[in-house]
XYZ file of C-alpha atoms in Angstrom:
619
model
C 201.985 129.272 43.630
C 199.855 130.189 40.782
C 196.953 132.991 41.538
C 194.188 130.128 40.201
C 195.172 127.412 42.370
C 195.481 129.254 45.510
C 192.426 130.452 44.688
C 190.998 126.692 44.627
C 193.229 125.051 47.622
C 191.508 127.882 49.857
C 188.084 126.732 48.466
C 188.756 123.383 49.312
C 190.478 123.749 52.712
C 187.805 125.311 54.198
C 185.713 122.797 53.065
C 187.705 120.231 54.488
C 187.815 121.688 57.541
C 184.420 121.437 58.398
C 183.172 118.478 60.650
C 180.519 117.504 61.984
C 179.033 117.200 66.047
C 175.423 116.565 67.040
C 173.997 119.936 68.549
C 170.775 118.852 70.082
C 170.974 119.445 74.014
C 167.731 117.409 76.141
C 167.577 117.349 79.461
C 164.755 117.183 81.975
C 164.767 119.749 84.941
C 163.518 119.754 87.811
C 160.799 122.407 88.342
C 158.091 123.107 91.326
C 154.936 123.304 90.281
C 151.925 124.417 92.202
C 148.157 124.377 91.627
C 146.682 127.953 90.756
C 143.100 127.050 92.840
C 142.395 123.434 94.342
C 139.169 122.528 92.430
C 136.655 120.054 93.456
C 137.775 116.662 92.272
C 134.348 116.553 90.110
C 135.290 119.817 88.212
C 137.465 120.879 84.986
C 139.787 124.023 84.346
C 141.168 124.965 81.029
C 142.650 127.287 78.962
C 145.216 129.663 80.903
C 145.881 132.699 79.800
C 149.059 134.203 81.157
C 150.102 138.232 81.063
C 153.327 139.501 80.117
C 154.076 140.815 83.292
C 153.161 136.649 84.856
C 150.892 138.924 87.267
C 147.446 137.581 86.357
C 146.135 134.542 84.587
C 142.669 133.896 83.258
C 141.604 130.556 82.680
C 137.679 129.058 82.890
C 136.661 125.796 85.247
C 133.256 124.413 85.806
C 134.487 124.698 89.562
C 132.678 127.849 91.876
C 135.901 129.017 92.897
C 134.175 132.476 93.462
C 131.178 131.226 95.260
C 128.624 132.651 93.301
C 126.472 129.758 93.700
C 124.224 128.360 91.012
C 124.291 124.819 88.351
C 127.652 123.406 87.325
C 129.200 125.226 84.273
C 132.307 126.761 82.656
C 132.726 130.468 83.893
C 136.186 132.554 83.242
C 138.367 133.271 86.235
C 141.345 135.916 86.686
C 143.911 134.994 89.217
C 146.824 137.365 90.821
C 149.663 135.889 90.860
C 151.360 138.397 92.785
C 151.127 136.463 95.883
C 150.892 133.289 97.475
C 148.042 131.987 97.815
C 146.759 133.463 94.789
C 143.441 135.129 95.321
C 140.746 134.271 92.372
C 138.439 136.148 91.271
C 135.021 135.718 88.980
C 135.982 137.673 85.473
C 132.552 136.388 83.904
C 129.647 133.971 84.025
C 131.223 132.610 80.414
C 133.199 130.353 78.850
C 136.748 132.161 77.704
C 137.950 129.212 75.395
C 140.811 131.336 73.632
C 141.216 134.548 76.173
C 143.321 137.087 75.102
C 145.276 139.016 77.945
C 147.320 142.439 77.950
C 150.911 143.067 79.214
C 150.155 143.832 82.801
C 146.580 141.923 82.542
C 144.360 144.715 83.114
C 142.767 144.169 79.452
C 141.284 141.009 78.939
C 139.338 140.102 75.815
C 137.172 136.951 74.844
C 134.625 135.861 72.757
C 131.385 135.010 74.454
C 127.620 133.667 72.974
C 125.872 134.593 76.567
C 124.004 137.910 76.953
C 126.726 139.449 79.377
C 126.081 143.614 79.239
C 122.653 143.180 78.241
C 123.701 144.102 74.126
C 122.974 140.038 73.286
C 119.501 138.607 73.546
C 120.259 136.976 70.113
C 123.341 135.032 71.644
C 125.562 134.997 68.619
C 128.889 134.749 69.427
C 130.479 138.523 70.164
C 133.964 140.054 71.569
C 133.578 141.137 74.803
C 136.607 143.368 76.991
C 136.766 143.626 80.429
C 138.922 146.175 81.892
C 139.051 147.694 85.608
C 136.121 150.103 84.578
C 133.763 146.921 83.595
C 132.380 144.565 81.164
C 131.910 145.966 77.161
C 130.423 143.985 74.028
C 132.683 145.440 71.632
C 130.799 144.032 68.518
C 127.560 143.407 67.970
C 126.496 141.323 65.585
C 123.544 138.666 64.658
C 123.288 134.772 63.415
C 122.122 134.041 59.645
C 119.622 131.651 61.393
C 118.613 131.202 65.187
C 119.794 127.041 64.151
C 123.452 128.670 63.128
C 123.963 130.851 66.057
C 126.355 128.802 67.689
C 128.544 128.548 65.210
C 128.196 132.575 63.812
C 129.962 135.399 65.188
C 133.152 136.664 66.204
C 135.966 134.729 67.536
C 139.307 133.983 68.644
C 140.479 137.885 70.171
C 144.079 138.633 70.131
C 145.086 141.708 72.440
C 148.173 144.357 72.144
C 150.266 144.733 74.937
C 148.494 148.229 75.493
C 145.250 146.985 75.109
C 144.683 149.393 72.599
C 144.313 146.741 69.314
C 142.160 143.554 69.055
C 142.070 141.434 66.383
C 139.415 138.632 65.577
C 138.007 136.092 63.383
C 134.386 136.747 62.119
C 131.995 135.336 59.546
C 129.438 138.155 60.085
C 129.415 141.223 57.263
C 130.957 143.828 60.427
C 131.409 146.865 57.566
C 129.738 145.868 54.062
C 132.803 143.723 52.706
C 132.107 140.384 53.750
C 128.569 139.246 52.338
C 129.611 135.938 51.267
C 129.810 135.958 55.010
C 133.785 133.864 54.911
C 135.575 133.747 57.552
C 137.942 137.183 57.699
C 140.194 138.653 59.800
C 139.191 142.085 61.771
C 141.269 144.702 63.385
C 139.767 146.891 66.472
C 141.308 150.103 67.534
C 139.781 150.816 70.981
C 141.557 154.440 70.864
C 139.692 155.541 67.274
C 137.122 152.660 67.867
C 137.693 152.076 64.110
C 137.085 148.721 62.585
C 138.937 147.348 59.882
C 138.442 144.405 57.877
C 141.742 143.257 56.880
C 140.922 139.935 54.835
C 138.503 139.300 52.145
C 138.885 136.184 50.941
C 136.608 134.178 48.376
C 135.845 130.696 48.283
C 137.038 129.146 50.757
C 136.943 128.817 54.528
C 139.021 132.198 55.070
C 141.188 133.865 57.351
C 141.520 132.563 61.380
C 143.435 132.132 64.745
C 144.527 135.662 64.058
C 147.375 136.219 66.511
C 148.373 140.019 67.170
C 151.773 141.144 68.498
C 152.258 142.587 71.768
C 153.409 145.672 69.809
C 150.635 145.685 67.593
C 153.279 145.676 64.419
C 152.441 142.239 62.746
C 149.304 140.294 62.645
C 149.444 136.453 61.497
C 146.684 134.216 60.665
C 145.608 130.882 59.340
C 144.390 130.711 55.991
C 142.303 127.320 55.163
C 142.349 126.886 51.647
C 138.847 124.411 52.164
C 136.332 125.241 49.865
C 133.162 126.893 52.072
C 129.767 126.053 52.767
C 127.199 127.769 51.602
C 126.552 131.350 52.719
C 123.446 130.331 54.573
C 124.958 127.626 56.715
C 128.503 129.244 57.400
C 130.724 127.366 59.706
C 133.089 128.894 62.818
C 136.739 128.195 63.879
C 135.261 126.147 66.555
C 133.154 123.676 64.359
C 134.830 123.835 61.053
C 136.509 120.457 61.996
C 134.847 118.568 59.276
C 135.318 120.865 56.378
C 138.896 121.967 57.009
C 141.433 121.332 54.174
C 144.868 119.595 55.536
C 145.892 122.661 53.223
C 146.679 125.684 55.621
C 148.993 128.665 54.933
C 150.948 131.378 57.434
C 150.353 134.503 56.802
C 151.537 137.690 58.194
C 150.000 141.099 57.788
C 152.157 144.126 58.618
C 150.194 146.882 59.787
C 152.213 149.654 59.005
C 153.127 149.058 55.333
C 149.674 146.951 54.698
C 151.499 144.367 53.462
C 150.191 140.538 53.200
C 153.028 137.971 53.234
C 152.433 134.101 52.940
C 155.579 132.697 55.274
C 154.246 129.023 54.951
C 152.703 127.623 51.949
C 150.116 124.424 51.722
C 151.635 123.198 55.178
C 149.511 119.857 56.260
C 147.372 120.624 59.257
C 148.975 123.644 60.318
C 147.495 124.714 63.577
C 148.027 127.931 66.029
C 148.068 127.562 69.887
C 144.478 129.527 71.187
C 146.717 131.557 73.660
C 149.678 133.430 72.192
C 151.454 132.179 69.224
C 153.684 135.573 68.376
C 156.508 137.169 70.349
C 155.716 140.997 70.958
C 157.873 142.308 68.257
C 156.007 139.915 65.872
C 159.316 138.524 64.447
C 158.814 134.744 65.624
C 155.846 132.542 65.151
C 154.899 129.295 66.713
C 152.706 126.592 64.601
C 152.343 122.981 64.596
C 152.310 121.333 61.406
C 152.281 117.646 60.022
C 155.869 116.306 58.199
C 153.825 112.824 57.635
C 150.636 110.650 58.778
C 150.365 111.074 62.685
C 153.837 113.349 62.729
C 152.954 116.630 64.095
C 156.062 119.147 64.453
C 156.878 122.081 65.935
C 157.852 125.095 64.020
C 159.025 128.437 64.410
C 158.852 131.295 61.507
C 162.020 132.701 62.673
C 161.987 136.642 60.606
C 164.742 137.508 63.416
C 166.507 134.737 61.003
C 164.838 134.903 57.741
C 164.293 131.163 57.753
C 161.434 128.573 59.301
C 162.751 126.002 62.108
C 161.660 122.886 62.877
C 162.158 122.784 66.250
C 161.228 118.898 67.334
C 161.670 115.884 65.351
C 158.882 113.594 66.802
C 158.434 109.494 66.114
C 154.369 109.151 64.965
C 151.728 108.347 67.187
C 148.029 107.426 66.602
C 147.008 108.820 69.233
C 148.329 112.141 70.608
C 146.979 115.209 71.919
C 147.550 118.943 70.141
C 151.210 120.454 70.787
C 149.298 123.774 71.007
C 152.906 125.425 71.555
C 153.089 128.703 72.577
C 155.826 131.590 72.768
C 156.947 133.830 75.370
C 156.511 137.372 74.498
C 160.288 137.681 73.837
C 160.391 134.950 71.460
C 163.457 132.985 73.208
C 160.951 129.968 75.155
C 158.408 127.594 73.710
C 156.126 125.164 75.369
C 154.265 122.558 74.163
C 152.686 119.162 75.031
C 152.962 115.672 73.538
C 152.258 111.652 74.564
C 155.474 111.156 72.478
C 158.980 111.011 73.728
C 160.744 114.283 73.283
C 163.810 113.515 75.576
C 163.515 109.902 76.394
C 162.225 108.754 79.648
C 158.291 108.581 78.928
C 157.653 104.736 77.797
C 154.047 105.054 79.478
C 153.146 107.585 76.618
C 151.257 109.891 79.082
C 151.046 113.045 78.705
C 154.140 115.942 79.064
C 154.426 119.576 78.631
C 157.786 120.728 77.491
C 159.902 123.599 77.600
C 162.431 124.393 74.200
C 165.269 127.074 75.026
C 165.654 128.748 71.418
C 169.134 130.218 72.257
C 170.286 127.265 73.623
C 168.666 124.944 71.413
C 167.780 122.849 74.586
C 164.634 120.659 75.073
C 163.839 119.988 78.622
C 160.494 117.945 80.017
C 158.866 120.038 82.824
C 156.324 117.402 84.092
C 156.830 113.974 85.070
C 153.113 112.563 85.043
C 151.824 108.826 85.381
C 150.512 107.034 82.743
C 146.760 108.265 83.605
C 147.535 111.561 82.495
C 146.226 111.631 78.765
C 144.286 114.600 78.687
C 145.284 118.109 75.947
C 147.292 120.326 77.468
C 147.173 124.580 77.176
C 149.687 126.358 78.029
C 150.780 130.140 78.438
C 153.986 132.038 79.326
C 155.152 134.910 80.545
C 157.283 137.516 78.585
C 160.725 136.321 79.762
C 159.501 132.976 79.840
C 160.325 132.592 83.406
C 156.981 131.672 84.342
C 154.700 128.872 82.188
C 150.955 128.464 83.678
C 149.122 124.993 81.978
C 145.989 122.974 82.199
C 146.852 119.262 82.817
C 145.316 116.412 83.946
C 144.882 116.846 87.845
C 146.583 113.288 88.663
C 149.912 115.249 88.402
C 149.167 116.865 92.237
C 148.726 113.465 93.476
C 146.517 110.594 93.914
C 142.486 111.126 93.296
C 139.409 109.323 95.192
C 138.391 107.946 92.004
C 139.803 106.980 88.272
C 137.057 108.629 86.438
C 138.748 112.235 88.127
C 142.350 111.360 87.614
C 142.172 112.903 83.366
C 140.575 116.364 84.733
C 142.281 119.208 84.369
C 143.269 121.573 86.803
C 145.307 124.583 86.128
C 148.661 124.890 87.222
C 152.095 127.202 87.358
C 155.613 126.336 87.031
C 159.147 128.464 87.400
C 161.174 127.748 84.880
C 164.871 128.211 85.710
C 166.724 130.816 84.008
C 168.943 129.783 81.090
C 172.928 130.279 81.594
C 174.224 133.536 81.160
C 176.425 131.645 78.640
C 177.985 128.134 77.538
C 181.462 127.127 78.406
C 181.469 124.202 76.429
C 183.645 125.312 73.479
C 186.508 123.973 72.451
C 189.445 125.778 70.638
C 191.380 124.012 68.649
C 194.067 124.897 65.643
C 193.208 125.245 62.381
C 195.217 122.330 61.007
C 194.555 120.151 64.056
C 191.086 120.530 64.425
C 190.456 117.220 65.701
C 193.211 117.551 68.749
C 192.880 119.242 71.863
C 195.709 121.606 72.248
C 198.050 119.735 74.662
C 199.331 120.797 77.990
C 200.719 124.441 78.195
C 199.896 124.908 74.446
C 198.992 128.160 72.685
C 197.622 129.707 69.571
C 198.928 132.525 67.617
C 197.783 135.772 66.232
C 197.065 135.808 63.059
C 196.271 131.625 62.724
C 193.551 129.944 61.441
C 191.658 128.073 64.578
C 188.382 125.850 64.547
C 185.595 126.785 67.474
C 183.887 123.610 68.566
C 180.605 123.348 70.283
C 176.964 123.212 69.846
C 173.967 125.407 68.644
C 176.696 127.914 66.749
C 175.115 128.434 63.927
C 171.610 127.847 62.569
C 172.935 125.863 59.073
C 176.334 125.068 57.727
C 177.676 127.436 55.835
C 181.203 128.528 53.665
C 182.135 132.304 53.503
C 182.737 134.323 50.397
C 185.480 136.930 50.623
C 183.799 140.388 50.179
C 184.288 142.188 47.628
C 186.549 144.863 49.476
C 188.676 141.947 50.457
C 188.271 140.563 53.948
C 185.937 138.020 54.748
C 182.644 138.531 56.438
C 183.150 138.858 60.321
C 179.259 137.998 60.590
C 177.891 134.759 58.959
C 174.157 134.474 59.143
C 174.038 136.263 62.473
C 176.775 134.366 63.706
C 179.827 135.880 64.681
C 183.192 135.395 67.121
C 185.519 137.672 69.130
C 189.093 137.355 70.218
C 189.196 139.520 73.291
C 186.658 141.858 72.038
C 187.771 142.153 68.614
C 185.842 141.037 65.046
C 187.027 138.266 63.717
C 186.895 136.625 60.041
C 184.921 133.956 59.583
C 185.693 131.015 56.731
C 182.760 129.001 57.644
C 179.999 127.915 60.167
C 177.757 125.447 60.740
C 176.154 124.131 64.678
C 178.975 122.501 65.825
C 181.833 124.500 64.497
C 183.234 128.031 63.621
C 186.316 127.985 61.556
C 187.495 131.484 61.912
C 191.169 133.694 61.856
C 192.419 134.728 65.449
C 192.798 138.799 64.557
C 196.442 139.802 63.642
C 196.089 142.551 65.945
C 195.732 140.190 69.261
C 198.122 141.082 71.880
C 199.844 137.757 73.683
C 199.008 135.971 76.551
C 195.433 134.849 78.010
C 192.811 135.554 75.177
C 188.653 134.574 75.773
C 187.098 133.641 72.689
C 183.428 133.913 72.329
C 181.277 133.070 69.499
C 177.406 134.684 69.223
C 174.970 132.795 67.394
C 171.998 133.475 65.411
C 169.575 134.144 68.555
C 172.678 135.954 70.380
C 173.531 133.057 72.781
C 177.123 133.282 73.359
C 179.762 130.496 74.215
C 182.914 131.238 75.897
C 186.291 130.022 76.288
C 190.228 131.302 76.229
C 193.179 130.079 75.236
C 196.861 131.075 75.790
C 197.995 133.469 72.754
C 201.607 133.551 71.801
C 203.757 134.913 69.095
C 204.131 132.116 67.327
C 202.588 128.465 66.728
C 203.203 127.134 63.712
C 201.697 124.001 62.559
C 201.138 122.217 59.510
C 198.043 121.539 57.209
C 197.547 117.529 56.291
C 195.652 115.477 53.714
C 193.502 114.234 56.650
C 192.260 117.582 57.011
C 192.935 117.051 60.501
C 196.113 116.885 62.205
C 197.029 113.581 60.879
C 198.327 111.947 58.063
C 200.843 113.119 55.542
C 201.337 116.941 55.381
C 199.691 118.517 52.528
C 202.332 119.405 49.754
C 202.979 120.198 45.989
C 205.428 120.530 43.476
C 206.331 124.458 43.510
C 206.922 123.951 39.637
C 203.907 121.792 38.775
C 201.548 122.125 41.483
C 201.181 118.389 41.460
C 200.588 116.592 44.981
C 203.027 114.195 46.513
C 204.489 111.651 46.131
C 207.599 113.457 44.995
C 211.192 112.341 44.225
C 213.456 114.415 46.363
C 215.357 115.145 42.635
C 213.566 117.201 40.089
C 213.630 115.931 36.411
C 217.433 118.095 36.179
C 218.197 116.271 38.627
C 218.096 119.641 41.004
C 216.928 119.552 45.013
C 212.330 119.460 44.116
C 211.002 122.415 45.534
C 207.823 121.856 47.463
C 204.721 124.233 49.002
C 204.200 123.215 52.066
C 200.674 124.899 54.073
C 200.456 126.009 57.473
C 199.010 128.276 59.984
C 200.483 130.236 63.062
C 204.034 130.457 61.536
C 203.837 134.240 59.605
C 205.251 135.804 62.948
C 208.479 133.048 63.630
C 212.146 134.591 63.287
C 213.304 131.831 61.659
C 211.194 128.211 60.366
C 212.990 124.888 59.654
C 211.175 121.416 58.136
C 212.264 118.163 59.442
C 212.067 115.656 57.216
C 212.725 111.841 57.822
C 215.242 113.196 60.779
C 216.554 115.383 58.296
C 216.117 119.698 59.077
C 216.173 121.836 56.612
C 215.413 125.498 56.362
C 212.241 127.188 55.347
C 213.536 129.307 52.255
C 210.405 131.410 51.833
C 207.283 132.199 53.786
C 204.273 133.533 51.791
C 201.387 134.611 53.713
C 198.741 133.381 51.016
C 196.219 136.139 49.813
C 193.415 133.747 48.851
C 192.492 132.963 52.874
C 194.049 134.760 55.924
C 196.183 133.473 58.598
C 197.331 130.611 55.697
C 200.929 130.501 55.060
C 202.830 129.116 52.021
C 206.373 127.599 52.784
C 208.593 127.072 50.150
C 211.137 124.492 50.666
C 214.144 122.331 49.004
C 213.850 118.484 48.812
C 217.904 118.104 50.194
C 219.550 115.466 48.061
C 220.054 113.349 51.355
C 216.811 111.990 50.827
């Protein structure tokens, strides 16, 4: 066969070989879920905070769950979570609307406008840090107008998993660089108690929702590309509502190089969780964005990948509640909350946190609420995402004296089952029979082309390139599969399938085949390895039809006349897989058998075999 059209049958066999199987799992589990503190039917909790560690949780309520006495208002809580029942305790006489908690929840920072230490008579909103040795106002700052005050200050603290870095939002001119008094983005290092402004934008609204990583490596932020108010009337996070642009970019800052990077451009009503929105190595990043009127999304920038997921794929809704989805610290779990139906079952349109399984690709509903339950939903996980804690509407624990309580919120905690260690649902099938099981008793052999079927393989479809030192790539966009331990070649992958060569070097008998995709989920499953299992490639691309053929002398596909043009037995190229090893090959033809003359492994693709064969005049 001629060097250029090996070259393109390869090509296009690999091509062909690729099918296609839906690879979205949903499912909805059943999970325990307990209330943190029984509030007063008459009261609200919001806004959990979870540690790393799932030890503590901070969250506020108007309830007096520390007895302290006094008028009905929002105060911030810490709970341990240690043991049952969890003991609460007062953390201050504030609101703690976007808390930010360390890795073992000894460091908890929040942004406060009430004169807590003493340091803020002119109640402008500042960052405050309590630790086991007390309260602190860490900045200290003042409104451009006593009528402003509410809306100047600092806001929005993210923590490091050390407690040693906090990042914020402020309009106030902290260090001389921000006099046109934007909203920018601040760094705190509690160790050097230096303070760095890392933003300085112009014109517009400015940098917010700044969201550290536990390691303190990465910092991203929203950038609102809104024009700004004037400098004497600035506006905060929490009340810039009605001048916010739809237009909002991603940004990441790494601290190390000082590098800005915009990872999502112009996005419609992109929005960041108030609790934690980046996994500790600040790799993965959770947003909601609009795809279309009323069509909010979840997304993950994925740098683990080098791509941006969407992660849900959500009918539109009028009315809906924020998705607010946040990340465990290890970037494999998000939650999020929605009145639309993520995995069937919710025709009331109440309410529903849910739980997505990035390894696994799975979507699973954690709460089953009535249709009363319409209230927004915050929620916070742990580090392994074993744990979620959430604010939803207290109806979920049960029946209420009266309607007007049933939409309250009360804070509560779930435990989320662990994922699989792996999936056993793949399939391996031949490499010219891709859509047949392998029968009864049958085998594979070394050196053959075979197809991997399953789900959540790959991120994307995708064909292989040989390299340039000759093999192809045993790694495909962090996918890759084993034959009982060893690297194999990969010709393509996409979710459902792996299309890959069974190594040469595979001993016989029981082999396990495992392929590892992009987040380093593995599915498992062996098949019986023999010498030799020869089978032939078709037109179908799949087992069935006619076999694929051409004229050895012209390259042209069938239909052939058994006689050439001399009237001499046609030679044919016939293409198949698993037969390189066999002592001896024979075709049978029409109930005629014939012998195999030659067997040429091809060099264009591995494990593909070229057998030349004569037409006999019987035909």
């Amino acid at each position: 066969m001629k060097p250029h059209a090996r070259n393109t049958f390869a090509i296009l066999l690999v091509a062909l070989l690729a099918l296609a199987f839906p690879s979205r799992r949903a499912r909805t589990q059943d999970t325990t879920v307990r209330l943190v503190a029984a509030a007063p039917e008459n009261s609200t909790s919001v806004n959990p905070a979870l540690s790393g560690d799932g030890r503590r949780l901070v969250f506020e309520s108007t309830a007096d769950l520390a007895r302290a006495g006094g008028s009905p208002r929002f105060r911030a809580f810490a709970a341990d979570l240690s043991a049952e029942p969890f003991a609460v305790s007062s953390l201050a006489d504030s609101r703690a609307p976007a808390a930010a908690v360390s890795q073992d929840g000894a460091s908890v920072a929040f942004a406060s406008a009430e004169d807590l230490t003493g340091e803020n008579a002119d109640r402008d909103s500042e960052i405050f840090l309590s630790t086991a040795a007390g309260l602190r106002q860490l900045t200290h700052t003042a409104p451009a107008d006593l009528s402003t005050r509410a809306r100047d200050g600092n806001f929005q603290p993210s923590i490091s998993d050390d407690g040693r870095l906090v990042a914020f939002s402020s309009n106030r001119d902290l260090n001389g660089a921000n006099p046109d008094a934007n909203f920018e983005t601040f760094l705190l290092n509690l160790s050097t108690q230096k303070l760095t402004q890392l933003t300085d934008t112009r014109g517009i609204i400015g940098a917010t929702d700044p969201k550290l990583s536990g390691d303190g490596s990465r910092l991203a932020f929203v950038r609102d590309n809104a024009q700004t108010s004037p400098p004497s009337s600035p506006t905060s996070p929490a009340s810039s509502e009605s001048q916010a642009s739809s237009s909002r970019d991603l940004v990441i800052y790494d601290l190390a190089a000082k590098t800005f990077l915009t990872e999502v451009a112009g996005a419609s009503n992109l929005a960041l969780t108030p609790g934690r929105a980046a996994s500790d190595d600040g790799t993965r990043v959770v947003y909601s964005a609009e795809t279309s009127a009323n069509a909010s999304q979840v997304f993950l920038y994925d740098a683990r990948n080098g791509v941006t997921r969407q992660l849900t794929k959500l009918s539109p809704r009028a009315t809906d509640v924020p998705l607010d989805a946040t990340i465990s610290g290890d970037g494999s779990r998000i939650s999020f909350a929605t009145r639309r139906s993520v995995v069937g079952g919710n025709s009331d349109a109440s309410v529903e946190l849910y739980l997505c399984d990035i390894p696994t690709n799975q979507l699973t509903r954690v709460t089953d609420a009535p249709a009363q339950a319409t209230a927004e939903v915050v929620s916070s996980l742990n580090d392994d995402g074993s744990l979620v804690a959430f604010s939803f509407p207290r109806v979920l624990a049960g029946s209420v004296s009266s309607e007007e309580f049933a939409n309250d919120s009360e804070i509560f905690l779930a435990s989320l089952p662990p994922r699989a260690p792996y999936s056993t649902n793949l399939k391996i099938r031949g490499g010219a029979t891709p859509a047949r099981d392998l029968p009864a008793g049958g085998s594979l052999a070394a050196g053959e082309i075979a197809v991997a079927l399953g789900a959540n393989l790959a991120l994307s479809a995708s064909q292989s390139q040989r390299l340039p030192d000759g093999p192809f790539p045993r790694v495909v966009k962090n996918t890759s599969v084993t034959v009982n331990g060893r690297a194999a070649q990969i010709f393509y992958a996409s979710p459902a399938q792996v299309n890959f060569q069974i190594p040469d070097q595979t001993a016989g008998g029981l082999a396990e085949i495992v392929v590892r995709n992009h987040d380093g989920y593995e599915s498992r499953a062996t098949v019986q390895l023999t010498h030799t299992a020869p089978a032939l490639f078709t037109d179908h691309a799949n087992g069935t039809g006619a076999a694929l053929a051409l004229d050895a002398a012209t390259l042209q596909p069938a239909p052939f006349d058994p006689h050439d043009a001399n009237g001499d037995p046609r030679r044919v190229i016939l293409f198949a897989t698993g037969a390189r090893h066999a002592a001896a090959l024979s075709v049978s033809i029409a109930a005629h058998t014939f012998p195999v003359e030659q067997l040429i492994p091809s060099p264009d693709l591995p494990g593909l075999d070229e057998l030349h064969v004569a037409l006999p005049r019987s035909l």
